[in-house]
Short mmCIF file of C-alpha atoms in Angstrom, two decimals:
data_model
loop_
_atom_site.label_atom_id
_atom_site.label_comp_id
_atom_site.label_asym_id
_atom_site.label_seq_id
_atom_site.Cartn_x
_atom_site.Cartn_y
_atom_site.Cartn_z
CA UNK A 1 -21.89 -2.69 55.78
CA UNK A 2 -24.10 -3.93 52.83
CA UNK A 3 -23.10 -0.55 50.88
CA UNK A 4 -19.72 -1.20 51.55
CA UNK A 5 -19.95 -4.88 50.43
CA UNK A 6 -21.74 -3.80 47.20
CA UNK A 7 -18.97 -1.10 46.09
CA UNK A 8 -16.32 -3.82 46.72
CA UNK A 9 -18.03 -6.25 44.31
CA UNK A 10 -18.88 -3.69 41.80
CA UNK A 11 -14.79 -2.60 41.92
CA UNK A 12 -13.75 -6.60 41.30
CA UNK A 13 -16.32 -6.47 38.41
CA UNK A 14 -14.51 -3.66 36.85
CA UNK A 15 -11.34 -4.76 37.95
CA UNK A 16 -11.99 -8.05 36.39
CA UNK A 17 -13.45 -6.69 32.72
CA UNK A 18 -10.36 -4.38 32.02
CA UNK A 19 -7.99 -7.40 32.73
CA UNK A 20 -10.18 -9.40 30.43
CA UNK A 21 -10.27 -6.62 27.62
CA UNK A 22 -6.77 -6.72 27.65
CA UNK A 23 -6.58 -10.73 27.23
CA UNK A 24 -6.27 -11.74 23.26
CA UNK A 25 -8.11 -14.52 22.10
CA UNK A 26 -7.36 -16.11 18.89
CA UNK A 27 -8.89 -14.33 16.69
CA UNK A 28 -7.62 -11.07 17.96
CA UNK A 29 -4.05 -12.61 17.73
CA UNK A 30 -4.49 -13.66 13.69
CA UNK A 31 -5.86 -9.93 12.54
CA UNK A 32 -2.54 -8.52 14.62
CA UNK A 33 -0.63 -11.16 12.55
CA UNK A 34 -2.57 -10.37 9.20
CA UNK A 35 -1.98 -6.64 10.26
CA UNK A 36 1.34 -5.81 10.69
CA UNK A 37 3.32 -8.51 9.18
CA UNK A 38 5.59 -7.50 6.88
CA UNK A 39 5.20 -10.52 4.68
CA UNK A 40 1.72 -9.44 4.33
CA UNK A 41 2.98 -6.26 2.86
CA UNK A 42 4.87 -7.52 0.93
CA UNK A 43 2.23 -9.44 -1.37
CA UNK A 44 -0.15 -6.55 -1.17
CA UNK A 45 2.65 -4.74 -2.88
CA UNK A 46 2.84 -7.08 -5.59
CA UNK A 47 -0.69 -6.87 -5.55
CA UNK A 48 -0.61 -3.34 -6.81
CA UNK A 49 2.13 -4.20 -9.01
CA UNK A 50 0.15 -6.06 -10.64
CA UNK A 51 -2.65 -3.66 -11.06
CA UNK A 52 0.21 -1.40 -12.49
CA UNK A 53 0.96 -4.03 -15.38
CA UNK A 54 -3.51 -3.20 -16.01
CA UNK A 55 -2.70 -0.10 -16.71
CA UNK A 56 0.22 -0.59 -18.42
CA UNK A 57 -1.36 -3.39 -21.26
CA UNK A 58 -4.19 -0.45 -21.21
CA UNK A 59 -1.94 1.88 -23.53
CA UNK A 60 -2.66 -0.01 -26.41
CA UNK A 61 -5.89 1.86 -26.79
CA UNK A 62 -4.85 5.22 -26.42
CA UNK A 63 -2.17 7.18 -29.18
CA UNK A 64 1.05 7.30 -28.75
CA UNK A 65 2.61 11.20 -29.53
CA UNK A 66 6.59 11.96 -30.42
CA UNK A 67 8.11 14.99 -30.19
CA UNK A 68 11.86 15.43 -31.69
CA UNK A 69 14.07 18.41 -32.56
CA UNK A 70 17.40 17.30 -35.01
CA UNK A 71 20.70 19.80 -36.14
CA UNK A 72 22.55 18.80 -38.63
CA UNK A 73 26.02 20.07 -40.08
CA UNK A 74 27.48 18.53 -43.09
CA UNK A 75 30.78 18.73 -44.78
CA UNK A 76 29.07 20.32 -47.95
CA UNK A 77 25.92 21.44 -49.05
CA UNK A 78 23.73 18.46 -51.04
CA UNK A 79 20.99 19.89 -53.33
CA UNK A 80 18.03 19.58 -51.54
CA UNK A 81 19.86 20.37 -48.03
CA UNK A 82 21.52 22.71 -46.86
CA UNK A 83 24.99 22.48 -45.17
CA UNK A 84 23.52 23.39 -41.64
CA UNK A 85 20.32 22.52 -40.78
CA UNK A 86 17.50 21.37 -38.41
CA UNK A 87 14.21 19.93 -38.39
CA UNK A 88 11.02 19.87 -35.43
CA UNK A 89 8.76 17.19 -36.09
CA UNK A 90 6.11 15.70 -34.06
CA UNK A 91 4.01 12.55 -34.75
CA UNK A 92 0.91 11.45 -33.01
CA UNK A 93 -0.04 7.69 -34.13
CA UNK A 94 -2.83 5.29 -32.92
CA UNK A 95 -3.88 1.81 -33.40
CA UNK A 96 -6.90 0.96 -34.91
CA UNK A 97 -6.71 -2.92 -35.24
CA UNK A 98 -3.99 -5.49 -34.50
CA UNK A 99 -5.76 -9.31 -34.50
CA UNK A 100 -7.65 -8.21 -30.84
CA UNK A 101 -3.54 -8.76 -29.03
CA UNK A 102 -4.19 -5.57 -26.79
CA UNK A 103 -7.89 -6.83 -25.89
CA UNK A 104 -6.33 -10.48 -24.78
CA UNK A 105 -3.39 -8.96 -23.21
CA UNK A 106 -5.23 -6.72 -21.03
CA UNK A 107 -7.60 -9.36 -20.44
CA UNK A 108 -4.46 -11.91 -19.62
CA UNK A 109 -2.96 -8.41 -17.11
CA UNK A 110 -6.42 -8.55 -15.37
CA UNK A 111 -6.10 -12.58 -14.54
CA UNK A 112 -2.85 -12.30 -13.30
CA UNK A 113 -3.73 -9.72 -10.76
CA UNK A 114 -6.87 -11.86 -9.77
CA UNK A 115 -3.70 -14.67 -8.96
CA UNK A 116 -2.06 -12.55 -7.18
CA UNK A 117 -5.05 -11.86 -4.91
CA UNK A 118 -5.02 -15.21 -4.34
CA UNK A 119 -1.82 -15.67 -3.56
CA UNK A 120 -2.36 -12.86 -0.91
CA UNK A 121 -5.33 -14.59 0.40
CA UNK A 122 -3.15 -17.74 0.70
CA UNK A 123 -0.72 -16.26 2.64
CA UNK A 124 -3.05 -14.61 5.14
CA UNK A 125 -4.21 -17.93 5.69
CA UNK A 126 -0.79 -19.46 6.33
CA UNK A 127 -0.07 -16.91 8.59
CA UNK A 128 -3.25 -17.52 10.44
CA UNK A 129 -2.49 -21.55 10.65
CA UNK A 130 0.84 -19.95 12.14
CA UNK A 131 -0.32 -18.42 14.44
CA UNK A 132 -3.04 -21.42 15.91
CA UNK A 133 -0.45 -23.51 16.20
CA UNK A 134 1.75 -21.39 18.17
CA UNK A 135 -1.29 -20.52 20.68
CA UNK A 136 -2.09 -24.24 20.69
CA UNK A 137 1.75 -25.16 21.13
CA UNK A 138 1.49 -22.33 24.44
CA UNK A 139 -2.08 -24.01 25.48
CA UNK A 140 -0.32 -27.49 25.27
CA UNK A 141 2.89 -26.37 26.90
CA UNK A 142 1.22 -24.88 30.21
CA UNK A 143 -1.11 -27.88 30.13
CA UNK A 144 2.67 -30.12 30.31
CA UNK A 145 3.50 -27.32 33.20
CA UNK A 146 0.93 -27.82 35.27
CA UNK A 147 1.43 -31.79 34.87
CA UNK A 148 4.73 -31.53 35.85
CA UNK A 149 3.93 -29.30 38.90
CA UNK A 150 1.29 -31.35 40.08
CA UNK A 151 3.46 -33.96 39.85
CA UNK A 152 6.54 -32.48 41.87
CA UNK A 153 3.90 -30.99 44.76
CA UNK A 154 3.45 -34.69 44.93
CA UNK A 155 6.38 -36.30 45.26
CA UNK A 156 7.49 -33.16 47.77
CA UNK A 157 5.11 -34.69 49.97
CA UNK A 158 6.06 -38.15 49.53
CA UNK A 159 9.46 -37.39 50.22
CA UNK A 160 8.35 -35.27 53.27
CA UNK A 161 6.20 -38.32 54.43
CA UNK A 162 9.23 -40.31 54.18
CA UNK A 163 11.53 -38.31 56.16
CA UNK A 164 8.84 -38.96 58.98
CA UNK A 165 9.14 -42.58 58.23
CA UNK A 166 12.69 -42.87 57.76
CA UNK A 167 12.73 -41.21 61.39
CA UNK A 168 10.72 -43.33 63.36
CA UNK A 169 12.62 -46.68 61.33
CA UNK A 170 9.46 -47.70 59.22
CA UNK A 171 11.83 -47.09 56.35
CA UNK A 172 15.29 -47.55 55.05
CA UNK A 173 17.67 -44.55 53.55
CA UNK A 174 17.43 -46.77 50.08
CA UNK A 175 14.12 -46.43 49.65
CA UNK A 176 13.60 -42.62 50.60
CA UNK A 177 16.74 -41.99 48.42
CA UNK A 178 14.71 -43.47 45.76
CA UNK A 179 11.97 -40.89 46.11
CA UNK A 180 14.75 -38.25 46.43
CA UNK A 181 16.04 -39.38 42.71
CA UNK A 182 12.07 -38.76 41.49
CA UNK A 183 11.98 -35.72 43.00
CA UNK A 184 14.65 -34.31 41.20
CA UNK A 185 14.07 -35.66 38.49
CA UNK A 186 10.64 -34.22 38.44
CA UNK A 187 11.94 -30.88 39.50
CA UNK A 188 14.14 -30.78 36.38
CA UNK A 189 11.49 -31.48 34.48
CA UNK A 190 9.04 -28.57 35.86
CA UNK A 191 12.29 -26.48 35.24
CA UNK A 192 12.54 -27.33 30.95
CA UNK A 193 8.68 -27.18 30.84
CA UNK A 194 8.69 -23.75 32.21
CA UNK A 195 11.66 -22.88 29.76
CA UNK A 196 9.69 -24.58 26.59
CA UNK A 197 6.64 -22.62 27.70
CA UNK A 198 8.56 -19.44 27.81
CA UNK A 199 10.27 -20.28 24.34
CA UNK A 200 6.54 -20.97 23.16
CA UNK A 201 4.97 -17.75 24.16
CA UNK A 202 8.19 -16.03 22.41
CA UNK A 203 7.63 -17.73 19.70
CA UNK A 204 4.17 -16.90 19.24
CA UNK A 205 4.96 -13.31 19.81
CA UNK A 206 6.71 -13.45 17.35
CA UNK A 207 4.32 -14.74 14.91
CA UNK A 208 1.82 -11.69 15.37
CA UNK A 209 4.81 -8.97 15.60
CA UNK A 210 4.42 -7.59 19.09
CA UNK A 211 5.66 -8.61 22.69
CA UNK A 212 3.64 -11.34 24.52
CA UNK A 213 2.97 -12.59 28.10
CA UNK A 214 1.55 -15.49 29.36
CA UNK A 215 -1.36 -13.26 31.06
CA UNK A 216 -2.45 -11.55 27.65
CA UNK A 217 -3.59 -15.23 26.92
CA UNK A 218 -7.71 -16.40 27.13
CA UNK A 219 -7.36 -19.67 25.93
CA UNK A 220 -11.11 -19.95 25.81
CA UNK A 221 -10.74 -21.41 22.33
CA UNK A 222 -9.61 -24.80 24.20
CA UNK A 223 -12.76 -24.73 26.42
CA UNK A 224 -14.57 -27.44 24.18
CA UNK A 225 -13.10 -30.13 21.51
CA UNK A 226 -13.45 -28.88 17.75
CA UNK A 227 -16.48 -30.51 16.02
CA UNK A 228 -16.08 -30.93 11.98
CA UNK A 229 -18.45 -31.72 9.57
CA UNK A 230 -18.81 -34.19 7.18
CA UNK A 231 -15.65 -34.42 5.02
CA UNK A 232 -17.74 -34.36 1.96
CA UNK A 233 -18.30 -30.87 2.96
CA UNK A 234 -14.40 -29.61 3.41
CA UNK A 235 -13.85 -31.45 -0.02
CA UNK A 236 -16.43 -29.29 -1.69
CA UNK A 237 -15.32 -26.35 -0.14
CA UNK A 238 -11.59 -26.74 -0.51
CA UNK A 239 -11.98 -27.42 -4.46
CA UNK A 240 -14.14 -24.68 -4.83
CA UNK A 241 -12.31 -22.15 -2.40
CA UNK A 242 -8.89 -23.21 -1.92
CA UNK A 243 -6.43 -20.00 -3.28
CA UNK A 244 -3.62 -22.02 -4.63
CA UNK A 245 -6.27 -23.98 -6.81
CA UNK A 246 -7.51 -20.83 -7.79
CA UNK A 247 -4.12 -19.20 -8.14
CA UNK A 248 -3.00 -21.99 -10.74
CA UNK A 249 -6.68 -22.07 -12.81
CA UNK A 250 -6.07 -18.26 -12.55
CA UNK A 251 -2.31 -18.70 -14.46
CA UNK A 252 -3.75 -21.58 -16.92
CA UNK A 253 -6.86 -18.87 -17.90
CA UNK A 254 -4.04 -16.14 -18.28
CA UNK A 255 -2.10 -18.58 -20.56
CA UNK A 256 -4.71 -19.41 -22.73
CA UNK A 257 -5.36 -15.82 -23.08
CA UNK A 258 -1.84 -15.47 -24.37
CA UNK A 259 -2.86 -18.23 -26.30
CA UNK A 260 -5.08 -15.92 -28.77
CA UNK A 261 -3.06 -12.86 -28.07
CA UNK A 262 -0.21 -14.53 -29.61
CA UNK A 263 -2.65 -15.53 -33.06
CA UNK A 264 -3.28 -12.00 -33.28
CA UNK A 265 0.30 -12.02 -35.04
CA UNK A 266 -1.70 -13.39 -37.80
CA UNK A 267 -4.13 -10.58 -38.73
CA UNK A 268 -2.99 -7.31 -40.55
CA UNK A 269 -2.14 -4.00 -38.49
CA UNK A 270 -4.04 -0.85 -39.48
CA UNK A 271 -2.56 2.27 -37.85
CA UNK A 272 -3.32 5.82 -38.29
CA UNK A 273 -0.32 8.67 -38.36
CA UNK A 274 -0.42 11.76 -38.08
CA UNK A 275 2.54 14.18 -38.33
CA UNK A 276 4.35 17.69 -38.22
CA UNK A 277 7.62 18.34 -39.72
CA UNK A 278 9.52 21.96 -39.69
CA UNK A 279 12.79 21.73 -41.58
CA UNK A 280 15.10 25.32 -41.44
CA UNK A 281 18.78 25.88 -43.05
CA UNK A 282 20.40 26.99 -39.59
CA UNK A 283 20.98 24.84 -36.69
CA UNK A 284 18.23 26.92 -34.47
CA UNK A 285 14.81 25.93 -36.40
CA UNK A 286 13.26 29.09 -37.21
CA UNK A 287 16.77 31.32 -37.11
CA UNK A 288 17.51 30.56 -41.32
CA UNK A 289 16.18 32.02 -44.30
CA UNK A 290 14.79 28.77 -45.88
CA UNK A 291 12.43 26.94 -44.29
CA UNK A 292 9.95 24.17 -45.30
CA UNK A 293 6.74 22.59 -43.16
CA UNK A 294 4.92 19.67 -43.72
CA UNK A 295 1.84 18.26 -42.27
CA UNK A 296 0.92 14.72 -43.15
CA UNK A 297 -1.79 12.08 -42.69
CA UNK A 298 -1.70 8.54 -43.11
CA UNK A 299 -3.57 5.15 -42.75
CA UNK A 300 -0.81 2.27 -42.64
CA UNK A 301 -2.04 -0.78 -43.12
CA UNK A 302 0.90 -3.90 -42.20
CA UNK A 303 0.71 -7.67 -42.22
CA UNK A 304 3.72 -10.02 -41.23
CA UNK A 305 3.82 -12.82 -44.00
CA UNK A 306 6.81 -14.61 -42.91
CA UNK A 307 9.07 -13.85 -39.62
CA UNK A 308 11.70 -17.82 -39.91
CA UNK A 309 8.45 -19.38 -37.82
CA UNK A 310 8.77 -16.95 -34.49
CA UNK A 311 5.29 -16.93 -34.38
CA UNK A 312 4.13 -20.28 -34.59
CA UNK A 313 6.54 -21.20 -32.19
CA UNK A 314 5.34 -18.66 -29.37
CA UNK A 315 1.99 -20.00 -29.65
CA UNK A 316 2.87 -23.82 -29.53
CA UNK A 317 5.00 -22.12 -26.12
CA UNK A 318 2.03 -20.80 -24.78
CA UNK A 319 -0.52 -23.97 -25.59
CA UNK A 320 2.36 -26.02 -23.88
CA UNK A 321 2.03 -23.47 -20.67
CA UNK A 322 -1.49 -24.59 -20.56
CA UNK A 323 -0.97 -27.76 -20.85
CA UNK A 324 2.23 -27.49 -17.99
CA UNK A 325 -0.37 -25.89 -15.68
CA UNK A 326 -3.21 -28.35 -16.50
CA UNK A 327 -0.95 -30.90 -15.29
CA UNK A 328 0.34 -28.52 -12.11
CA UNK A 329 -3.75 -28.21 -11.24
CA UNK A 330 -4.41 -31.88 -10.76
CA UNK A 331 -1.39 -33.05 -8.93
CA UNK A 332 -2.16 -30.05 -6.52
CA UNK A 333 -5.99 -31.36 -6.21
CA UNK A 334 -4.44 -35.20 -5.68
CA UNK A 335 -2.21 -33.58 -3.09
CA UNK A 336 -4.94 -31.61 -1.06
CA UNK A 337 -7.45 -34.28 -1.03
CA UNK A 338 -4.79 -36.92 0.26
CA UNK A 339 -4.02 -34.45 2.93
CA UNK A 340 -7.63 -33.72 3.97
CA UNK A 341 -8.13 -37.55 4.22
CA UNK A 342 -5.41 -38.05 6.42
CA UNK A 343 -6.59 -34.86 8.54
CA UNK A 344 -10.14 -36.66 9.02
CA UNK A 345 -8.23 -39.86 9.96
CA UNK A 346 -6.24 -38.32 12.61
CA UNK A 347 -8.59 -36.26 14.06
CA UNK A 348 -11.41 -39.13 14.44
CA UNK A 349 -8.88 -41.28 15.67
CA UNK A 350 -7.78 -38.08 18.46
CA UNK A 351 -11.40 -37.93 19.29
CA UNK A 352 -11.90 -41.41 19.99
CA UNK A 353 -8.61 -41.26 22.40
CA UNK A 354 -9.66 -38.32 24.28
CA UNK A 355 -11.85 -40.32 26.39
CA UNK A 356 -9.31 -43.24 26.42
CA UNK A 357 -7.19 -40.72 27.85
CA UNK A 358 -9.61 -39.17 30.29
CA UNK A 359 -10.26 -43.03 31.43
CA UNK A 360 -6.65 -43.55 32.00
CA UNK A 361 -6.35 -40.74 34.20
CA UNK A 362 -9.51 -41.87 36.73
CA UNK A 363 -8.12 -45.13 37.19
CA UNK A 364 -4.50 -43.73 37.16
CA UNK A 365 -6.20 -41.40 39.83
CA UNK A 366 -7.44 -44.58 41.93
CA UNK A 367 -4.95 -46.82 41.75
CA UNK A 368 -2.35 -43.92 43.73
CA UNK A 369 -4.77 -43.32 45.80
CA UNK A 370 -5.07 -47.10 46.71
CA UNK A 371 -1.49 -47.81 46.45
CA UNK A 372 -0.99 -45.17 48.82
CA UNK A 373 -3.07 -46.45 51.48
CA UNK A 374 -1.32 -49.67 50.69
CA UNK A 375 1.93 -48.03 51.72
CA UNK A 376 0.56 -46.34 54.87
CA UNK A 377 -0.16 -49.97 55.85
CA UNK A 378 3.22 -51.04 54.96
CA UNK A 379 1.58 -53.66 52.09
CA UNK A 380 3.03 -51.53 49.14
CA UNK A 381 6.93 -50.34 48.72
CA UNK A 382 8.05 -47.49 47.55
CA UNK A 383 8.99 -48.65 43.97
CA UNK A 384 5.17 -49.46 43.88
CA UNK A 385 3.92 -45.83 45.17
CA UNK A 386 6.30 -44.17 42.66
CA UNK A 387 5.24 -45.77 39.83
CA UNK A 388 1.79 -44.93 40.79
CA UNK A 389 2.81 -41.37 40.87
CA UNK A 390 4.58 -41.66 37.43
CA UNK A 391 1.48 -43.53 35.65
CA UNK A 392 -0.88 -40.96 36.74
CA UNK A 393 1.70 -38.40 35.70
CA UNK A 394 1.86 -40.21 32.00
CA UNK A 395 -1.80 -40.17 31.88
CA UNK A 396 -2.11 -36.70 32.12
CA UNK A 397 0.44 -35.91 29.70
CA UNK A 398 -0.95 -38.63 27.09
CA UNK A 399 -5.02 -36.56 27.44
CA UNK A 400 -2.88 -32.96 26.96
CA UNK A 401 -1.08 -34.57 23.98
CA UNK A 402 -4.16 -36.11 22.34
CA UNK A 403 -6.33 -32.70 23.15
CA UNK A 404 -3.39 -30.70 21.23
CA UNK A 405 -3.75 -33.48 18.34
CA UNK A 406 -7.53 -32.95 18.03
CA UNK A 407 -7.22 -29.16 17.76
CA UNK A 408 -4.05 -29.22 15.78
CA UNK A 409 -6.37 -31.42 13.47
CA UNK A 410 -9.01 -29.03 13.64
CA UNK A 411 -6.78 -25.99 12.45
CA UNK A 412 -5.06 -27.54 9.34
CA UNK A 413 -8.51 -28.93 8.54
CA UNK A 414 -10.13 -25.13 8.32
CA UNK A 415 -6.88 -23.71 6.75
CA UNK A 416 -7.80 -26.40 3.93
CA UNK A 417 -10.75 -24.80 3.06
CA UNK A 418 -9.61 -21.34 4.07
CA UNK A 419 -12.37 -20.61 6.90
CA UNK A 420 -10.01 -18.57 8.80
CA UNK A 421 -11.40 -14.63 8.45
CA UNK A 422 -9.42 -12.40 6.08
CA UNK A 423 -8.08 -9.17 7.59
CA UNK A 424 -6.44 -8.07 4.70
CA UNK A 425 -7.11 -5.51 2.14
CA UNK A 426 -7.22 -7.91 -0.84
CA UNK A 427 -9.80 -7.74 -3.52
#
């Protein structure tokens, strides 16, 4: 008997790990969102976009080479060409220097695909907040299911207690019809909490791209409150860290870049050429009877003196950029830190009230269980042992409210300093 006892605990041990490896915790649920969401894509493929514009700004350094072919036909001959005639040419030409405007520019190309890193990074973390909130909204909406269940077993039993009454003449029909109106009432509401939670779980689906039940769901993240450190800490972290501040000292850096790429206007351009030219007196180059090559080498050397003030203005642009994104940088910081201080002052309040909460519900607890000895005894009506009912009801649904604030709290406090783990493939 022992051997068969042992066999059947070592089959529910197996039985229960597989349904637990098939349960998805949070962190599971953000790499599936990070992982196949299509917005995700998206901004990796402006990602490599912009390491296509790198490569592009690159081309500076290396020559350039033309090839061309032309036929001509003219009404009459002119003396040094004839009346049909073509020409091959080919010119290879490469810049030597040009005020440093291909070293910024590649250096501005290389800044701007560091921002869009960022910008990846900030949407990964979005999508992570996302997808917290929709487990906690799930957590919190079972939590309101149970409540309401609890609370309809009871008042089943009240109204099934009263039916006994009513029969024996202890009561009046008013007063069970009372609990009759509570109990429906209380069904109803079991019924829309069981619809919310379905719409929740949907909803959350949703958010990591793949079909969701209820019993997929751990919830072990809920098992203890959040703790946070010091706020001093998130500050530092989220000024340091924080991938839209990052983003927008990325695009001032690129600007100022542009800044000196644009001076470069103000330096000579040295080029070297070098080219091939075949001219022929018939329309297929090497078909005539005359013919004449040339191969030539040159060093051009250019500087712009005047161009109606172009220049100067498309630097003054760019310095005004700067100064646009300057300004863009601190309200953003102003913004974020307000936010984080109003974070930390909900969520210490939310911890405070848990235990309010949790109080509430032991002496909602007591006081039904008192007022319903009351009303075995006849010293309590039935007015009095419903409200009882609906206080300890409340209770329950104020300590699941101010649980889902706390970790609600918690979440938007992390995705301020962007401690939620990155999945993607960004640099």
């Amino acid at each position: 008997m022992k051997k068969y006892n042992s066999i059947f605990s070592i089959l529910l041990l197996l039985l229960f790990s597989a349904t637990h490896a098939l349960a998805l915790g949070l962190a599971e649920m953000q790499e599936n969102a990070t992982r196949n969401r299509e917005i995700i894509k998206r901004y990796q493929t402006s990602l490599e976009k912009s390491g296509q514009e790198v490569e592009r700004v690159k081309s500076g350094y290396y020559p350039t080479l033309h090839l061309g072919y032309q036929a001509n036909n003219l009404d009459e001959a002119a003396r040094f060409e004839h009346r049909q005639n073509s020409s091959v040419y080919a010119t290879a030409s490469m810049n030597i220097f040009a005020g440093f405007k291909d070293r910024y520019s590649i250096e501005s190309a290389r800044i701007l695909q560091e921002v869009d890193s960022y910008r990846l990074r900030g949407i990964e973390q979005d999508i992570q907040l996302n997808v917290a909130l929709r487990y906690l909204s799930v957590y919190e909406r079972r939590a309101n299911l149970t409540v309401a269940r609890d609370g309809l077993k009871t008042l089943q039993r009240l109204y099934k207690d009263g039916q006994r009454r009513l029969q024996v003449g202890l009561i009046g029909t008013n007063e069970l019809l009372k609990i009759k109106v509570d109990l429906d009432n209380a069904d109803i509401t079991m019924k829309k909490g069981q619809a919310e939670l379905d719409k929740s779980i949907q909803l959350l689906g949703r958010e990591i791209n793949r079909p969701l039940t209820l019993e997929e769901l751990r919830f072990e993240e809920f098992a203890l409150l959040p703790e946070l450190e010091p706020q001093e800490v998130y500050k530092e972290k989220m000024l340091a860290q924080r991938s839209e501040l990052l983003a927008l000292t990325g695009l001032a850096r690129s600007a100022s870049v542009l800044v000196k790429a644009e001076q470069g206007s103000y330096y000579p351009r040295l080029d070297l050429v070098g080219s091939y030219s075949r001219y022929d007196d018939d329309f297929i180059n090497g078909n005539g009877e005359n013919s004449d090559e040339e191969l030539r080498a040159q060093m051009v050397l250019s500087m712009n003196i005047f161009d109606g003030f172009a220049r100067e203005s498309s630097i003054a642009k760019a310095r005004l950029t700067v100064r646009e994104l300057q300004y863009d940088i601190q309200e953003l910081q102003n913004t974020l830190l307000t936010e984080l201080a109003n974070l930390f002052i909900d969520y210490r309040v939310s911890m405070a009230n848990v235990e309010v909460a949790k109080e509430d519900i032991r002496h909602a607890e007591e006081n039904l269980r008192i007022t319903q000895l009351k009303y075995k005894q006849g010293l309590q009506r039935e007015s009095d042992l419903l409200d009882a009912v609906t206080n300890l009801s409340r209770a329950r649904y104020n300590e699941v409210a101010v649980i889902r604030t706390v970790f609600e709290n918690a979440f938007r406090t992390t995705r301020m300093v962007e401690a939620f783990q990155y999945h993607s493939d960004s640099p």
